[in-house]
Coordinates of N, CA and C in Angstrom, one line a residue:
Chain X
E1 N 112.9 138.0 120.4 CA 111.8 138.0 121.3 C 112.1 137.1 122.5
A2 N 111.9 137.5 123.7 CA 112.2 136.7 124.9 C 111.2 135.6 125.0
G3 N 111.6 134.4 125.4 CA 110.7 133.3 125.6 C 110.1 133.3 127.0
V4 N 109.5 132.2 127.3 CA 108.9 132.0 128.6 C 110.0 131.9 129.7
T5 N 109.9 132.6 130.7 CA 110.9 132.5 131.8 C 110.3 132.0 133.1
Q6 N 111.1 131.3 133.8 CA 110.6 130.7 135.1 C 111.6 130.9 136.2
S7 N 111.2 131.1 137.4 CA 112.1 131.2 138.5 C 111.5 130.5 139.8
P8 N 112.3 130.0 140.7 CA 113.7 129.7 140.5 C 114.0 128.6 139.6
T9 N 115.2 128.3 139.3 CA 115.6 127.1 138.5 C 115.4 125.9 139.4
H10 N 115.9 125.9 140.6 CA 115.8 124.8 141.5 C 115.2 125.3 142.8
L11 N 114.5 124.4 143.5 CA 113.9 124.7 144.8 C 113.9 123.4 145.6
I12 N 114.4 123.5 146.8 CA 114.5 122.4 147.7 C 113.6 122.7 148.9
K13 N 112.7 121.9 149.2 CA 111.8 122.1 150.4 C 111.7 120.8 151.2
T14 N 111.1 120.9 152.4 CA 110.9 119.7 153.2 C 109.4 119.4 153.2
R15 N 109.0 118.2 153.6 CA 107.6 117.8 153.6 C 106.8 118.8 154.5
G16 N 105.6 119.2 154.1 CA 104.8 120.0 154.8 C 104.9 121.5 154.5
Q17 N 106.1 121.9 153.9 CA 106.3 123.3 153.6 C 105.5 123.7 152.4
Q18 N 105.6 125.0 152.1 CA 104.9 125.5 150.9 C 106.0 126.0 149.9
A19 N 105.7 125.8 148.6 CA 106.6 126.2 147.5 C 105.8 127.2 146.6
T20 N 106.6 128.2 146.2 CA 106.0 129.2 145.2 C 106.9 129.3 144.0
L21 N 106.3 129.0 142.8 CA 107.0 129.0 141.6 C 106.5 130.2 140.7
R22 N 107.3 130.8 139.9 CA 106.9 131.9 139.1 C 107.2 131.8 137.6
C23 N 106.4 132.4 136.8 CA 106.4 132.3 135.4 C 106.1 133.6 134.7
S24 N 106.9 134.0 133.7 CA 106.6 135.2 132.9 C 106.4 134.7 131.5
P25 N 105.2 135.0 130.9 CA 104.9 134.5 129.5 C 105.6 135.3 128.5
I26 N 105.5 134.8 127.2 CA 106.0 135.5 126.1 C 105.2 136.8 126.0
S27 N 105.8 137.9 125.6 CA 105.1 139.2 125.5 C 104.0 139.1 124.5
G28 N 102.8 139.5 125.0 CA 101.6 139.5 124.1 C 100.7 138.2 124.4
H29 N 101.3 137.2 125.1 CA 100.5 136.0 125.4 C 99.7 136.3 126.7
T30 N 98.4 135.9 126.6 CA 97.6 136.1 127.8 C 97.3 134.8 128.6
S31 N 97.5 133.7 128.0 CA 97.2 132.4 128.6 C 98.5 131.8 129.2
V32 N 98.4 131.3 130.4 CA 99.5 130.6 131.0 C 99.0 129.3 131.5
Y33 N 99.8 128.2 131.3 CA 99.5 126.9 131.7 C 100.6 126.4 132.6
W34 N 100.3 125.5 133.5 CA 101.2 124.9 134.4 C 101.1 123.4 134.2
Y35 N 102.3 122.7 134.1 CA 102.3 121.2 133.9 C 103.3 120.7 134.9
Q36 N 103.1 119.5 135.4 CA 104.0 118.8 136.2 C 104.6 117.6 135.4
Q37 N 106.0 117.5 135.5 CA 106.6 116.4 134.8 C 107.4 115.6 135.9
A38 N 106.7 114.6 136.3 CA 107.3 113.7 137.4 C 108.0 112.5 136.7
L39 N 109.0 112.0 137.3 CA 109.7 110.8 136.7 C 108.8 109.7 136.5
G40 N 108.8 109.2 135.3 CA 107.9 108.1 134.9 C 106.5 108.4 134.6
L41 N 106.0 109.6 134.8 CA 104.6 109.9 134.6 C 104.4 110.8 133.4
G42 N 105.4 111.4 132.8 CA 105.2 112.3 131.7 C 104.6 113.6 132.2
L43 N 104.3 114.5 131.2 CA 103.8 115.8 131.5 C 102.3 115.7 131.8
Q44 N 101.9 116.3 132.9 CA 100.5 116.3 133.4 C 100.0 117.7 133.5
F45 N 98.8 118.0 132.9 CA 98.3 119.3 132.9 C 97.8 119.6 134.4
L46 N 98.2 120.8 134.9 CA 97.9 121.2 136.2 C 96.8 122.3 136.2
L47 N 97.1 123.5 135.6 CA 96.2 124.6 135.7 C 96.4 125.5 134.4
W48 N 95.3 126.2 134.1 CA 95.2 127.1 133.0 C 94.7 128.5 133.5
Y49 N 95.5 129.6 133.3 CA 95.0 130.9 133.6 C 94.9 131.7 132.4
D50 N 93.9 132.6 132.4 CA 93.8 133.5 131.2 C 93.0 134.7 131.7
E51 N 93.6 135.9 131.3 CA 93.0 137.2 131.7 C 92.7 137.3 133.2
G52 N 93.7 136.7 134.0 CA 93.6 136.9 135.4 C 92.8 135.8 136.2
E53 N 92.1 134.9 135.4 CA 91.2 134.0 136.0 C 91.7 132.5 135.8
E54 N 91.5 131.7 136.8 CA 91.7 130.3 136.6 C 90.6 129.7 135.7
R55 N 90.9 129.2 134.6 CA 89.9 128.7 133.6 C 89.7 127.2 133.7
N56 N 90.7 126.5 134.1 CA 90.6 125.0 134.2 C 91.7 124.4 135.0
R57 N 91.5 123.3 135.6 CA 92.6 122.6 136.3 C 92.5 121.1 136.0
G58 N 93.7 120.5 136.0 CA 93.8 119.0 135.8 C 93.4 118.3 137.1
N59 N 93.7 117.0 137.1 CA 93.4 116.1 138.2 C 94.4 116.2 139.3
F60 N 94.4 117.3 139.9 CA 95.4 117.6 141.1 C 94.6 118.1 142.2
P61 N 95.1 117.8 143.5 CA 94.3 118.3 144.7 C 94.4 119.8 144.8
P62 N 93.5 120.4 145.6 CA 93.4 121.8 145.8 C 94.6 122.5 146.4
R63 N 95.5 121.7 147.0 CA 96.7 122.3 147.5 C 97.7 122.8 146.4
F64 N 97.3 122.5 145.2 CA 98.0 123.1 144.0 C 97.1 124.2 143.6
S65 N 97.6 125.4 143.7 CA 96.8 126.6 143.3 C 97.8 127.7 142.8
G66 N 97.2 128.8 142.3 CA 98.0 129.8 141.8 C 97.2 131.0 141.5
R67 N 97.8 131.9 140.7 CA 97.1 133.1 140.3 C 97.9 133.7 139.1
Q68 N 97.2 134.6 138.4 CA 97.7 135.3 137.3 C 97.6 136.8 137.6
F69 N 98.7 137.5 137.4 CA 98.7 138.9 137.7 C 98.3 139.8 136.5
P70 N 98.0 141.1 136.7 CA 97.6 141.9 135.6 C 98.6 142.0 134.4
N71 N 99.9 141.7 134.7 CA 100.8 141.7 133.6 C 100.9 140.3 132.9
Y72 N 100.0 139.4 133.3 CA 99.9 138.1 132.8 C 100.9 137.1 133.3
S73 N 101.9 137.6 134.1 CA 102.8 136.6 134.8 C 101.9 135.8 135.8
S74 N 102.5 134.7 136.2 CA 101.7 133.7 137.0 C 102.6 133.1 138.1
E75 N 101.9 132.7 139.1 CA 102.5 132.1 140.3 C 101.8 130.8 140.5
L76 N 102.6 129.7 140.8 CA 102.0 128.4 141.2 C 102.4 128.2 142.7
N77 N 101.5 127.9 143.5 CA 101.7 127.6 144.9 C 101.4 126.1 145.2
V78 N 102.3 125.5 145.9 CA 102.0 124.1 146.3 C 102.1 124.1 147.8
N79 N 101.0 123.8 148.5 CA 100.9 123.8 149.9 C 101.1 122.3 150.5
A80 N 101.5 122.3 151.7 CA 101.6 120.9 152.4 C 102.4 120.0 151.5
L81 N 103.6 120.3 151.2 CA 104.4 119.5 150.2 C 104.5 118.1 150.7
E82 N 104.4 117.2 149.7 CA 104.6 115.7 149.9 C 105.8 115.3 149.0
L83 N 106.4 114.2 149.4 CA 107.5 113.7 148.7 C 107.3 113.5 147.2
E84 N 106.0 113.1 146.9 CA 105.7 112.8 145.5 C 105.5 114.1 144.6
D85 N 105.6 115.2 145.3 CA 105.5 116.5 144.5 C 106.8 116.8 143.9
S86 N 107.8 116.1 144.2 CA 109.1 116.3 143.6 C 109.0 116.1 142.1
A87 N 109.3 117.1 141.3 CA 109.1 117.0 139.8 C 109.7 118.3 139.2
L88 N 109.7 118.3 137.8 CA 109.9 119.5 137.1 C 108.6 120.2 136.8
Y89 N 108.5 121.4 137.2 CA 107.2 122.1 136.9 C 107.4 123.1 135.8
L90 N 106.6 122.9 134.8 CA 106.8 123.6 133.5 C 105.6 124.6 133.3
C91 N 106.0 125.8 132.9 CA 105.0 126.8 132.5 C 105.0 127.0 131.0
A92 N 103.9 127.2 130.4 CA 103.8 127.4 129.0 C 102.8 128.6 128.8
S93 N 103.0 129.3 127.7 CA 102.1 130.4 127.4 C 101.6 130.3 125.9
S94 N 100.5 130.9 125.7 CA 99.9 130.9 124.3 C 99.0 132.1 124.2
L95 N 98.8 132.5 122.9 CA 97.8 133.5 122.7 C 96.4 132.9 123.1
Y96 N 95.5 133.7 123.5 CA 94.2 133.2 124.0 C 93.6 132.4 122.9
S97 N 93.1 131.2 123.3 CA 92.3 130.3 122.4 C 93.2 129.7 121.3
H98 N 94.5 130.0 121.4 CA 95.4 129.4 120.4 C 96.1 128.2 121.0
N99 N 96.3 127.2 120.1 CA 96.8 126.0 120.7 C 98.3 125.8 120.8
E100 N 99.1 126.7 120.1 CA 100.5 126.5 120.2 C 101.0 127.0 121.6
Q101 N 101.5 126.1 122.4 CA 102.0 126.4 123.7 C 103.5 126.4 123.7
F102 N 104.1 127.4 124.2 CA 105.5 127.5 124.3 C 106.0 127.4 125.7
F103 N 106.9 126.5 125.9 CA 107.3 126.2 127.3 C 108.5 127.0 127.8
G104 N 108.6 127.2 129.1 CA 109.8 127.7 129.7 C 110.7 126.6 130.1
P105 N 111.8 126.9 130.8 CA 112.8 125.9 131.1 C 112.5 125.1 132.3
G106 N 111.5 125.5 133.1 CA 111.0 124.7 134.2 C 111.7 125.1 135.5
T107 N 111.0 124.7 136.6 CA 111.6 124.8 138.0 C 111.6 123.3 138.5
R108 N 112.8 122.9 138.9 CA 112.9 121.6 139.5 C 112.7 121.7 141.0
L109 N 111.6 121.1 141.5 CA 111.2 121.1 142.9 C 111.6 119.7 143.5
T110 N 112.4 119.8 144.6 CA 112.8 118.6 145.3 C 112.2 118.7 146.7
V111 N 111.4 117.7 147.1 CA 110.9 117.7 148.4 C 111.6 116.6 149.3
L112 N 112.2 117.0 150.3 CA 112.9 116.0 151.2 C 112.1 115.6 152.4
Chain L
Q1 N 93.5 101.6 129.3 CA 94.3 102.0 128.1 C 94.6 103.5 128.3
K2 N 95.9 103.9 128.2 CA 96.3 105.3 128.3 C 95.8 106.0 127.1
E3 N 95.5 107.3 127.2 CA 95.0 108.1 126.1 C 96.0 108.2 125.0
V4 N 97.3 108.4 125.3 CA 98.4 108.5 124.3 C 99.5 107.5 124.6
E5 N 99.8 106.7 123.6 CA 100.9 105.7 123.8 C 102.1 106.1 123.0
Q6 N 103.2 106.0 123.6 CA 104.5 106.4 122.8 C 105.6 105.5 123.4
D7 N 106.3 104.8 122.5 CA 107.4 103.9 122.8 C 108.5 104.7 123.5
P8 N 108.9 104.4 124.7 CA 109.9 105.2 125.4 C 111.3 105.0 124.9
G9 N 111.6 104.0 124.1 CA 112.9 103.7 123.5 C 113.8 103.2 124.6
P10 N 115.1 103.4 124.6 CA 115.8 104.3 123.6 C 115.8 103.8 122.2
L11 N 115.8 104.7 121.3 CA 115.9 104.5 119.8 C 117.3 105.0 119.4
S12 N 118.1 104.1 119.0 CA 119.5 104.5 118.6 C 119.7 104.2 117.1
V13 N 120.1 105.3 116.4 CA 120.3 105.2 114.9 C 121.6 105.9 114.6
P14 N 122.2 105.5 113.5 CA 123.5 106.2 113.0 C 123.2 107.5 112.4
E15 N 124.2 108.4 112.5 CA 124.0 109.7 111.9 C 123.7 109.6 110.5
G16 N 122.8 110.5 110.0 CA 122.4 110.5 108.6 C 121.2 109.7 108.3
A17 N 120.8 108.8 109.2 CA 119.6 107.9 109.0 C 118.3 108.7 109.1
I18 N 117.3 108.2 108.5 CA 115.9 108.7 108.7 C 115.3 108.1 109.9
V19 N 114.8 109.0 110.8 CA 114.2 108.6 112.1 C 112.7 108.6 112.0
S20 N 112.0 107.6 112.5 CA 110.6 107.6 112.5 C 110.1 107.5 114.0
L21 N 109.4 108.4 114.4 CA 108.8 108.4 115.8 C 107.3 108.4 115.7
N22 N 106.6 107.7 116.6 CA 105.2 107.5 116.5 C 104.5 107.6 117.8
C23 N 103.2 107.9 117.7 CA 102.3 107.9 118.8 C 100.9 107.4 118.3
T24 N 100.3 106.6 119.2 CA 98.9 106.3 119.0 C 98.0 106.8 120.1
Y25 N 96.8 107.1 119.8 CA 95.9 107.7 120.8 C 94.5 107.0 120.7
S26 N 93.7 107.2 121.7 CA 92.4 106.6 121.8 C 91.2 107.6 121.7
N27 N 91.5 108.8 122.0 CA 90.4 109.8 122.1 C 90.2 110.5 120.7
S28 N 89.0 110.1 120.1 CA 88.7 110.6 118.8 C 88.4 112.1 118.8
A29 N 88.3 112.8 119.9 CA 88.1 114.2 120.0 C 89.3 115.0 119.7
F30 N 90.5 114.4 119.7 CA 91.7 115.1 119.5 C 91.8 115.6 118.1
Q31 N 92.1 116.9 117.9 CA 92.1 117.6 116.6 C 93.4 118.2 116.3
Y32 N 94.1 118.6 117.3 CA 95.4 119.3 117.1 C 96.5 118.4 117.6
F33 N 97.6 118.4 116.9 CA 98.7 117.4 117.2 C 100.0 118.1 117.1
M34 N 100.8 117.9 118.1 CA 102.1 118.6 118.2 C 103.2 117.6 118.5
W35 N 104.4 118.0 118.1 CA 105.7 117.3 118.5 C 106.6 118.3 119.2
Y36 N 107.1 117.9 120.3 CA 108.0 118.7 121.1 C 109.3 118.0 121.2
R37 N 110.4 118.7 121.3 CA 111.8 118.1 121.6 C 112.2 118.6 122.9
Q38 N 112.7 117.7 123.8 CA 113.1 118.1 125.1 C 114.5 117.5 125.3
Y39 N 115.5 118.4 125.5 CA 116.8 118.0 125.9 C 116.8 117.8 127.4
S40 N 117.8 117.1 127.9 CA 117.9 116.7 129.3 C 117.9 117.9 130.2
R41 N 116.9 117.9 131.1 CA 116.8 119.0 132.2 C 116.5 120.3 131.6
K42 N 115.8 120.3 130.4 CA 115.3 121.6 129.8 C 113.8 121.5 129.6
G43 N 113.2 122.6 129.2 CA 111.8 122.6 128.8 C 111.6 122.1 127.4
P44 N 110.4 121.6 127.1 CA 110.1 121.2 125.8 C 110.1 122.3 124.8
E45 N 110.6 122.0 123.6 CA 110.6 123.0 122.5 C 109.7 122.5 121.4
L46 N 108.7 123.4 121.0 CA 107.8 123.1 119.9 C 108.5 122.9 118.6
L47 N 108.3 121.7 118.0 CA 108.8 121.4 116.7 C 107.8 121.6 115.5
M48 N 106.7 120.9 115.8 CA 105.7 120.8 114.7 C 104.3 120.9 115.3
Y49 N 103.4 121.5 114.6 CA 102.0 121.8 115.0 C 101.1 121.5 113.8
T50 N 100.2 120.6 114.0 CA 99.3 120.3 112.8 C 97.8 120.2 113.3
Y51 N 96.9 120.4 112.4 CA 95.5 120.3 112.7 C 94.9 119.2 111.8
S52 N 94.2 118.3 112.4 CA 93.5 117.3 111.7 C 94.4 116.4 111.0
S53 N 94.0 115.7 109.9 CA 94.8 114.7 109.2 C 95.7 115.4 108.1
G54 N 96.7 114.7 107.7 CA 97.6 115.2 106.7 C 99.0 115.3 107.1
N55 N 99.8 115.9 106.2 CA 101.3 116.0 106.3 C 101.7 117.5 106.5
K56 N 102.8 117.7 107.2 CA 103.4 119.0 107.3 C 104.9 118.9 107.3
E57 N 105.5 119.7 106.5 CA 107.0 119.6 106.4 C 107.6 120.9 106.9
D58 N 108.7 120.8 107.6 CA 109.5 121.9 108.0 C 111.0 121.6 108.1
G59 N 111.7 121.9 107.0 CA 113.1 121.6 107.0 C 113.3 120.1 107.0
R60 N 114.0 119.5 107.9 CA 114.3 118.1 108.0 C 113.2 117.3 108.7
F61 N 112.2 118.0 109.2 CA 111.1 117.4 109.9 C 109.8 117.3 109.1
T62 N 109.1 116.1 109.2 CA 107.8 115.9 108.6 C 106.9 115.3 109.6
A63 N 105.8 115.9 109.8 CA 104.7 115.4 110.7 C 103.6 114.8 109.9
Q64 N 103.1 113.6 110.3 CA 102.0 113.0 109.6 C 100.9 112.7 110.6
V65 N 99.7 112.9 110.3 CA 98.5 112.6 111.1 C 97.6 111.7 110.3
D66 N 97.2 110.6 110.9 CA 96.2 109.7 110.3 C 95.1 109.5 111.4
K67 N 94.1 110.4 111.3 CA 93.0 110.3 112.3 C 92.2 109.0 112.2
S68 N 92.1 108.5 111.0 CA 91.3 107.2 110.9 C 91.9 106.1 111.7
S69 N 93.3 106.1 111.8 CA 94.0 105.1 112.5 C 94.4 105.5 113.9
K70 N 94.1 106.8 114.2 CA 94.5 107.4 115.5 C 96.0 107.2 115.7
Y71 N 96.8 107.7 114.7 CA 98.2 107.4 114.6 C 98.9 108.7 114.1
I72 N 100.0 109.1 114.8 CA 100.7 110.3 114.3 C 102.2 109.9 114.3
S73 N 102.9 110.5 113.3 CA 104.3 110.2 113.2 C 105.1 111.5 113.0
L74 N 106.4 111.4 113.4 CA 107.4 112.5 113.1 C 108.6 111.8 112.4
F75 N 108.9 112.3 111.2 CA 110.1 111.8 110.5 C 111.2 112.9 110.6
I76 N 112.4 112.4 110.8 CA 113.6 113.3 110.8 C 114.5 112.8 109.8
R77 N 114.8 113.6 108.8 CA 115.7 113.3 107.7 C 117.1 113.7 108.1
D78 N 118.1 113.0 107.5 CA 119.5 113.4 107.7 C 119.8 113.7 109.2
S79 N 119.5 112.7 110.0 CA 119.6 112.9 111.5 C 121.1 113.3 111.9
Q80 N 121.1 114.2 112.9 CA 122.4 114.7 113.4 C 122.5 114.4 114.9
P81 N 123.8 114.3 115.4 CA 123.9 114.0 116.8 C 123.2 115.0 117.7
S82 N 123.0 116.3 117.2 CA 122.3 117.3 118.0 C 120.8 117.0 118.1
D83 N 120.3 116.1 117.3 CA 118.9 115.7 117.4 C 118.7 114.7 118.5
S84 N 119.7 114.3 119.2 CA 119.6 113.4 120.3 C 118.9 114.1 121.4
A85 N 117.7 113.6 121.8 CA 116.8 114.2 122.8 C 115.6 113.3 123.0
T86 N 114.7 113.7 123.9 CA 113.5 113.1 124.0 C 112.4 113.8 123.2
Y87 N 111.7 113.0 122.5 CA 110.6 113.6 121.6 C 109.2 113.3 122.2
L88 N 108.5 114.3 122.4 CA 107.1 114.2 123.0 C 106.1 114.5 122.0
C89 N 105.1 113.6 121.9 CA 103.9 114.0 121.1 C 102.9 114.6 122.1
A90 N 102.1 115.5 121.6 CA 101.0 116.1 122.4 C 99.8 116.4 121.5
M91 N 98.7 116.4 122.1 CA 97.4 116.6 121.4 C 96.4 117.3 122.2
S92 N 95.4 117.9 121.5 CA 94.3 118.5 122.2 C 93.1 118.5 121.4
G93 N 91.9 118.8 122.0 CA 90.6 118.7 121.3 C 90.3 120.0 120.6
I94 N 89.1 120.0 120.1 CA 88.6 121.2 119.3 C 88.5 122.4 120.1
T95 N 88.3 122.2 121.4 CA 88.1 123.4 122.3 C 89.4 124.1 122.6
G96 N 90.5 123.5 122.2 CA 91.8 124.2 122.3 C 92.5 123.6 123.5
G97 N 93.8 123.9 123.5 CA 94.7 123.4 124.6 C 94.3 123.9 126.0
G98 N 93.7 125.0 126.1 CA 93.4 125.5 127.4 C 92.3 124.8 128.1
A99 N 91.2 124.4 127.4 CA 90.1 123.8 128.0 C 90.4 122.5 128.8
D100 N 91.3 121.7 128.3 CA 91.7 120.5 129.0 C 93.2 120.3 129.0
G101 N 94.0 121.3 128.6 CA 95.4 121.2 128.5 C 95.8 120.3 127.4
L102 N 97.1 120.2 127.2 CA 97.6 119.3 126.2 C 97.8 117.9 126.9
T103 N 97.5 116.9 126.1 CA 97.7 115.5 126.6 C 99.0 115.0 125.9
F104 N 99.9 114.6 126.7 CA 101.3 114.2 126.2 C 101.5 112.7 126.2
G105 N 102.3 112.2 125.3 CA 102.9 110.9 125.4 C 104.0 111.0 126.4
K106 N 104.5 109.9 126.8 CA 105.6 109.9 127.8 C 107.0 110.2 127.2
G107 N 107.0 110.2 125.8 CA 108.3 110.6 125.1 C 109.1 109.4 124.7
T108 N 109.8 109.6 123.6 CA 110.7 108.6 123.0 C 112.1 109.2 123.1
H109 N 113.1 108.5 123.8 CA 114.4 108.9 123.9 C 115.2 108.5 122.7
L110 N 115.7 109.5 121.9 CA 116.4 109.2 120.6 C 117.9 109.5 120.8
I111 N 118.7 108.6 120.3 CA 120.1 108.7 120.3 C 120.6 108.6 118.9
I112 N 121.3 109.6 118.4 CA 121.9 109.6 117.1 C 123.4 109.4 117.3
Q113 N 123.9 108.3 116.8 CA 125.3 107.9 117.0 C 126.2 108.5 115.9
P114 N 127.2 109.3 116.3 CA 128.1 109.9 115.3 C 128.8 108.9 114.4

């Protein structure tokens, strides 16, 4: 069974630009979560999507947004990039209302 | 006070030793407890998943949860060099990981010396 996949592996942007990160969940999983893992801060919860809707978000500004498509894949958009947005962005998926979250390999975003 | 405290290490032990990794937490609403292993520049891999207090064993790994002390542990028996990684504890409330996401410790860097 294929795991969670994410693309691209690496992304380099400059301040003020927009970044788009993509995630495909494990087949059959309807919930997708996004986390940010910045150096020294640990994993921080960003967003939760389920059945095409944003269900909850962590303590991040509105320039972090995304969507979930009918096939349950998801996209994370980060607008007006700032230097401190440089981090590993991790996507996880789970069965709806199930707690076991399985992570993808991440997208490393570097903002110059 | 942070919600989840975890010693960052590094923790260095010889091959074959028993490893003990720990987390403490402050939020009594946490009901589900997980341990993830993360190799350098990779995504976290789910190792153990437990609900409420008690022990759970899976191969060389044993997870313990003591809700009265707000303390969770992961034991690794017969440690191997391939166990060298960062170990993250994570937890969530009764509403599930989705409602507020998982809350993670910062991770303990473990080194198994051959």
